[in-house]
Coordinates of C-alpha atoms in Angstrom, one line a residue:
X109 CA 0.0 0.2 0.0
X110 CA 1.7 2.6 -1.2
X111 CA 0.6 5.6 1.4
X112 CA 2.0 3.9 4.2
X113 CA 5.0 3.1 2.0
X114 CA 4.7 7.6 1.9
X115 CA 4.0 7.6 5.8
X116 CA 6.5 5.4 6.8
X117 CA 9.6 5.4 4.2
X118 CA 9.1 8.6 3.1
X119 CA 8.9 10.3 6.3
X120 CA 6.0 11.6 5.9
X121 CA 5.9 14.5 3.9
X122 CA 3.3 15.5 0.6
X123 CA 4.0 13.8 -2.5
X124 CA 3.2 17.0 -3.7
X125 CA 6.2 19.5 -1.8
X126 CA 9.0 17.2 -3.0
X127 CA 7.5 18.2 -6.7
X128 CA 7.1 21.7 -5.4
X129 CA 9.7 22.3 -3.6
X130 CA 10.9 25.7 -4.7
X131 CA 7.5 27.5 -3.8
X132 CA 6.6 25.8 0.1
X133 CA 7.2 26.8 3.2
X134 CA 10.9 27.1 5.0
X135 CA 9.3 24.5 6.9
X136 CA 8.6 22.0 5.1
X137 CA 11.5 22.5 2.7
X138 CA 13.5 22.3 5.4
X139 CA 12.4 18.6 6.4
X140 CA 12.9 17.7 2.8
X141 CA 16.8 19.2 2.4
X142 CA 16.4 16.3 5.9
X143 CA 16.6 13.8 3.5
X144 CA 17.0 15.0 0.9
X145 CA 19.8 17.4 0.6
X146 CA 21.9 15.7 -2.0
X147 CA 19.4 15.4 -4.5
X148 CA 19.4 18.7 -7.7
X149 CA 15.4 17.2 -8.0
X150 CA 13.7 16.6 -4.8
X151 CA 10.9 14.4 -6.2
X152 CA 13.9 11.8 -8.0
X153 CA 14.4 11.5 -4.0
X154 CA 10.8 10.6 -3.9
X155 CA 10.7 8.2 -6.7
X156 CA 13.8 6.5 -6.0
X157 CA 12.8 5.6 -2.2
X158 CA 9.4 4.6 -2.9
X159 CA 11.0 2.4 -6.7
X160 CA 13.5 0.5 -3.5
X161 CA 11.0 0.1 -1.2
X162 CA 8.5 -2.0 -4.1
X163 CA 12.4 -3.4 -5.6
X164 CA 12.6 -5.0 -2.5
X165 CA 9.2 -6.6 -2.4
X166 CA 9.2 -7.5 -5.3
X167 CA 13.1 -9.2 -5.2
X168 CA 11.6 -10.8 -1.4
X169 CA 8.9 -12.9 -3.9
X170 CA 9.9 -12.7 -7.2
X171 CA 9.4 -14.2 -9.8
X172 CA 5.4 -14.7 -8.1
X173 CA 3.7 -11.7 -8.1
X174 CA 3.4 -8.8 -6.0
X175 CA 0.3 -6.3 -5.8
X176 CA 0.8 -3.0 -5.2
X177 CA -1.5 -0.4 -4.7
X178 CA -1.0 2.6 -5.4
X179 CA -1.9 5.2 -2.9
X180 CA -4.7 5.6 -1.0
X181 CA -5.0 8.7 0.7
X182 CA -8.6 9.9 2.9
X183 CA -9.4 13.3 3.2
X184 CA -8.1 13.5 7.0
X185 CA -5.1 11.4 6.3
X186 CA -3.9 13.6 3.7
X187 CA -4.6 16.7 5.8
X188 CA -2.0 14.9 8.1
X189 CA 1.0 15.0 5.4
X190 CA 3.9 17.4 5.8
X191 CA 3.6 20.7 3.1
X192 CA -0.3 19.3 2.8
X193 CA -1.8 22.7 3.7
X194 CA -0.3 24.3 0.4
X195 CA -2.6 21.7 -1.8
X196 CA -5.7 21.8 -0.6
X197 CA -8.4 20.0 -1.7
X198 CA -10.8 21.8 -0.4
X199 CA -13.1 20.8 3.0
X200 CA -14.5 17.5 3.0
X201 CA -16.5 16.8 6.4
X202 CA -16.9 12.9 5.3
X203 CA -13.2 11.4 4.9
X204 CA -14.3 7.6 3.8
X205 CA -15.9 9.6 0.6
X206 CA -14.5 12.5 -0.4
X207 CA -11.9 13.0 -3.0
X208 CA -9.6 10.4 -2.6
X209 CA -8.1 6.5 -4.7
X210 CA -8.6 7.2 -8.5
X211 CA -10.5 10.3 -8.0
X212 CA -7.3 11.9 -6.3
X213 CA -4.6 10.9 -9.1
X214 CA -7.2 13.1 -11.6
X215 CA -7.2 16.1 -9.4
X216 CA -4.6 18.6 -9.9
X217 CA -3.3 19.2 -6.4
X218 CA -2.7 15.4 -6.5
X219 CA -1.8 14.8 -10.2
X220 CA 1.9 15.3 -10.8
X221 CA 2.5 13.5 -7.7
X222 CA 0.5 10.4 -8.8
X223 CA 3.1 10.8 -11.9
X224 CA 6.1 10.4 -9.5
X225 CA 3.9 7.0 -8.3
X226 CA 4.1 5.5 -11.9
X227 CA 8.0 6.5 -12.1
X228 CA 8.2 4.5 -9.0
X229 CA 6.6 1.5 -10.2
X230 CA 8.0 1.9 -14.1
X231 CA 11.5 2.1 -12.0
X232 CA 11.3 -1.4 -9.6
X233 CA 9.2 -3.1 -12.7
X234 CA 12.1 -2.0 -15.7
X235 CA 15.2 -1.1 -14.3
X236 CA 15.2 -3.9 -11.1
X237 CA 13.9 -6.1 -13.2
X238 CA 10.9 -7.4 -11.2
X239 CA 8.0 -7.6 -13.5
X240 CA 6.0 -9.9 -11.1
X241 CA 5.0 -5.8 -9.2
X242 CA 1.1 -5.9 -10.4
X243 CA 0.6 -1.8 -9.9
X244 CA -3.4 -1.0 -8.5
X245 CA -6.1 1.3 -8.2
X246 CA -8.0 1.6 -5.5
X247 CA -11.3 3.2 -5.1
X248 CA -12.5 3.4 -8.2
X249 CA -15.7 4.6 -8.7
X250 CA -16.6 4.3 -13.2
X251 CA -15.0 2.5 -15.3
X252 CA -14.8 6.2 -17.5
X253 CA -12.5 6.7 -13.9
X254 CA -10.6 3.8 -14.4
X255 CA -10.0 4.6 -18.2
X256 CA -8.8 8.2 -17.1
X257 CA -6.1 6.7 -14.5
X258 CA -5.1 4.4 -17.3
X259 CA -4.7 6.5 -20.1
X260 CA -2.1 8.3 -17.4
X261 CA -0.2 5.2 -16.8
X262 CA -0.1 5.0 -20.2
X263 CA 1.7 8.4 -20.5
X264 CA 3.9 7.6 -18.0
X265 CA 5.2 4.5 -19.6
X266 CA 3.1 1.7 -17.8
X267 CA 1.0 0.5 -20.9
X268 CA -0.8 -2.0 -19.9
X269 CA -0.5 -5.5 -21.4
X270 CA 3.6 -4.3 -22.7
X271 CA 6.6 -5.7 -21.2
X272 CA 3.9 -8.1 -18.8
X273 CA 2.2 -5.3 -17.6
X274 CA -1.1 -6.4 -15.5
X275 CA -2.9 -3.6 -14.0
X276 CA -5.8 -4.4 -11.3
X277 CA -8.5 -2.6 -9.7
X278 CA -10.3 -2.6 -6.3
X279 CA -13.5 -3.9 -5.8
X280 CA -14.8 -2.0 -2.8
X281 CA -17.9 -0.1 -3.0
X282 CA -21.2 -1.3 -4.9
X283 CA -20.8 0.7 -8.2
X284 CA -17.7 -1.6 -8.9
X285 CA -20.2 -4.7 -8.2
X286 CA -23.3 -3.6 -9.8
X287 CA -20.8 -2.9 -12.9
X288 CA -18.3 -5.7 -12.6
X289 CA -18.5 -6.7 -16.0
X290 CA -17.4 -3.3 -17.3
X291 CA -14.2 -3.4 -14.3
X292 CA -13.3 -6.5 -15.3
X293 CA -13.0 -5.7 -19.5
X294 CA -10.8 -3.0 -18.6
X295 CA -8.3 -4.6 -16.0
X296 CA -6.6 -7.8 -15.7
X297 CA -7.7 -8.7 -12.5
X298 CA -9.6 -7.3 -9.5
X299 CA -9.4 -7.3 -5.4
X300 CA -12.1 -7.1 -2.9
X301 CA -11.9 -4.7 0.0
X302 CA -14.3 -5.8 2.6
X303 CA -13.9 -3.1 5.3
X304 CA -15.1 -0.8 1.9
X305 CA -17.6 -2.5 0.5
X306 CA -19.5 -2.7 3.9
X307 CA -19.2 0.7 4.3
X308 CA -20.8 1.5 1.1
X309 CA -23.2 -1.1 1.2
X310 CA -24.2 0.3 5.1
X311 CA -23.0 3.9 4.9
X312 CA -21.7 2.7 8.3
X313 CA -18.3 3.1 9.1
X314 CA -17.7 0.6 11.6
X315 CA -13.9 0.1 12.1
X316 CA -13.1 1.5 15.7
X317 CA -17.1 1.4 16.5
X318 CA -17.1 -1.8 17.5
X319 CA -21.4 -1.3 18.4
X320 CA -21.8 -0.4 15.0
X321 CA -19.5 -3.8 14.0
X322 CA -21.7 -6.2 15.3
X323 CA -24.8 -5.2 13.6
X324 CA -22.7 -4.8 9.9
X325 CA -20.2 -7.1 8.7
X326 CA -19.2 -8.6 5.7
X327 CA -21.3 -11.5 6.7
X328 CA -24.9 -10.2 5.9
X329 CA -26.4 -11.4 2.8
X330 CA -25.8 -7.8 1.1
X331 CA -22.4 -7.3 0.9
X332 CA -22.4 -11.7 0.0
X333 CA -24.5 -10.5 -3.0
X334 CA -22.2 -7.9 -3.8
X335 CA -19.1 -9.7 -3.6
X336 CA -20.7 -13.0 -5.4
X337 CA -22.1 -11.0 -8.7
X338 CA -18.5 -9.3 -8.7
X339 CA -16.8 -12.9 -8.6
X340 CA -19.5 -14.0 -10.6
X341 CA -18.5 -10.9 -13.8
X342 CA -14.6 -11.2 -13.4
X343 CA -14.0 -14.8 -13.8
X344 CA -17.0 -14.6 -16.8
X345 CA -14.7 -12.7 -18.5
X346 CA -12.0 -14.7 -17.5
X347 CA -10.5 -12.6 -14.8
X348 CA -8.9 -13.5 -11.7
X349 CA -10.4 -12.1 -7.8
X350 CA -9.5 -12.6 -5.4
X351 CA -9.7 -10.6 -1.2
X352 CA -7.3 -8.2 0.7
X353 CA -9.8 -7.5 3.6
X354 CA -9.6 -8.5 6.9
X355 CA -12.6 -10.5 7.1
X356 CA -11.3 -13.9 6.4
X357 CA -8.7 -14.2 9.5
X358 CA -11.8 -14.3 12.1
X359 CA -15.7 -14.4 9.8
X360 CA -14.8 -18.8 9.3
X361 CA -18.5 -18.5 7.6
X362 CA -17.7 -15.8 5.4
X363 CA -14.3 -17.7 4.0
X364 CA -15.9 -20.2 3.7
X365 CA -18.8 -18.7 1.1
X366 CA -15.4 -16.9 -0.6
X367 CA -14.1 -20.6 -1.4
X368 CA -17.8 -21.7 -2.5
X369 CA -17.4 -18.8 -5.4
X370 CA -14.6 -19.6 -6.3
X371 CA -12.0 -16.8 -5.4
X372 CA -9.1 -16.9 -6.5
X373 CA -6.7 -15.4 -3.7
X374 CA -7.0 -14.8 -0.2
X375 CA -5.3 -12.1 1.9
X376 CA -4.8 -13.0 5.8
X377 CA -3.8 -10.2 8.4
X378 CA 0.0 -10.3 8.3
X379 CA 1.5 -10.6 11.8
X380 CA -0.8 -13.8 13.1
X381 CA 1.0 -16.7 11.7
X382 CA -1.4 -18.6 14.3
X383 CA -4.2 -17.3 12.3
X384 CA -2.4 -17.5 9.6
X385 CA -2.2 -21.6 9.7
X386 CA -6.3 -21.3 10.9
X387 CA -7.6 -19.8 7.9
X388 CA -5.2 -21.9 5.6
X389 CA -6.0 -24.9 7.2
X390 CA -10.3 -23.9 7.3
X391 CA -9.7 -23.0 3.7
X392 CA -8.1 -27.0 2.5
X393 CA -11.2 -27.6 4.4
X394 CA -14.3 -25.9 2.9
X395 CA -12.0 -27.1 -0.3
X396 CA -12.0 -30.7 0.4
X397 CA -16.1 -30.7 1.7
X398 CA -16.5 -29.2 -2.3
X399 CA -14.4 -31.9 -4.0
X400 CA -17.3 -34.4 -2.0
X401 CA -20.1 -33.3 -3.0

């Protein structure tokens, strides 16, 4: 997840500040100079560090595929970056449903920074040789928006199909499920984000609110129907689709449902080997039960 790289590996400095270095306030310049004083073009530091971060992950798993997700800063996270005040997006009362994901890359106050993200992916894939890296676009509300982002990527030398490049899309909101056949037409694969699906279906942000989380979760039929339809549509187009939400780590009924839908991959929450084993064993059991039917 690129936003983690930016906050942890790129010192929580707003990506646009590296580009607009001569024009940002002195305190922002000082933060940049602390790390990139030896770079004449400060934006090159951003590209180099991000490419190295993805290169390390690509190398670790090579030649197995590594899905890297472009940045998905919600407005409150965006505003918390050093220098963000200089690149205002306007008032956004609800961070979950404002300018984030794909549409952020089209906004004039972030579009140049998205091109830096693209340059980092290109460097990791082509200069470092880790062609197993698959970029993924998050929170893409419409197929048209997806095509606009793909066009920018092509301008940056990341053309779908060239040098084996695949591009995935997050499948995490109602429009992704309803128009899943159209999204599957323009992307090479998808990854279900179950947390945002719950938010999209119920208009309820349950993260950090246990009382709400007990009432609305991925196991609800409304969410299951959307996910099942998305899986069917992607498979109908011959495209892979997995899940990267947290639910399969603790909702075994939901995990069984995913296996029965024929999902291609399931991500388990990192940091818990015991939970990984339990989930992996459960998946194996569910698959064996399906074979016996």
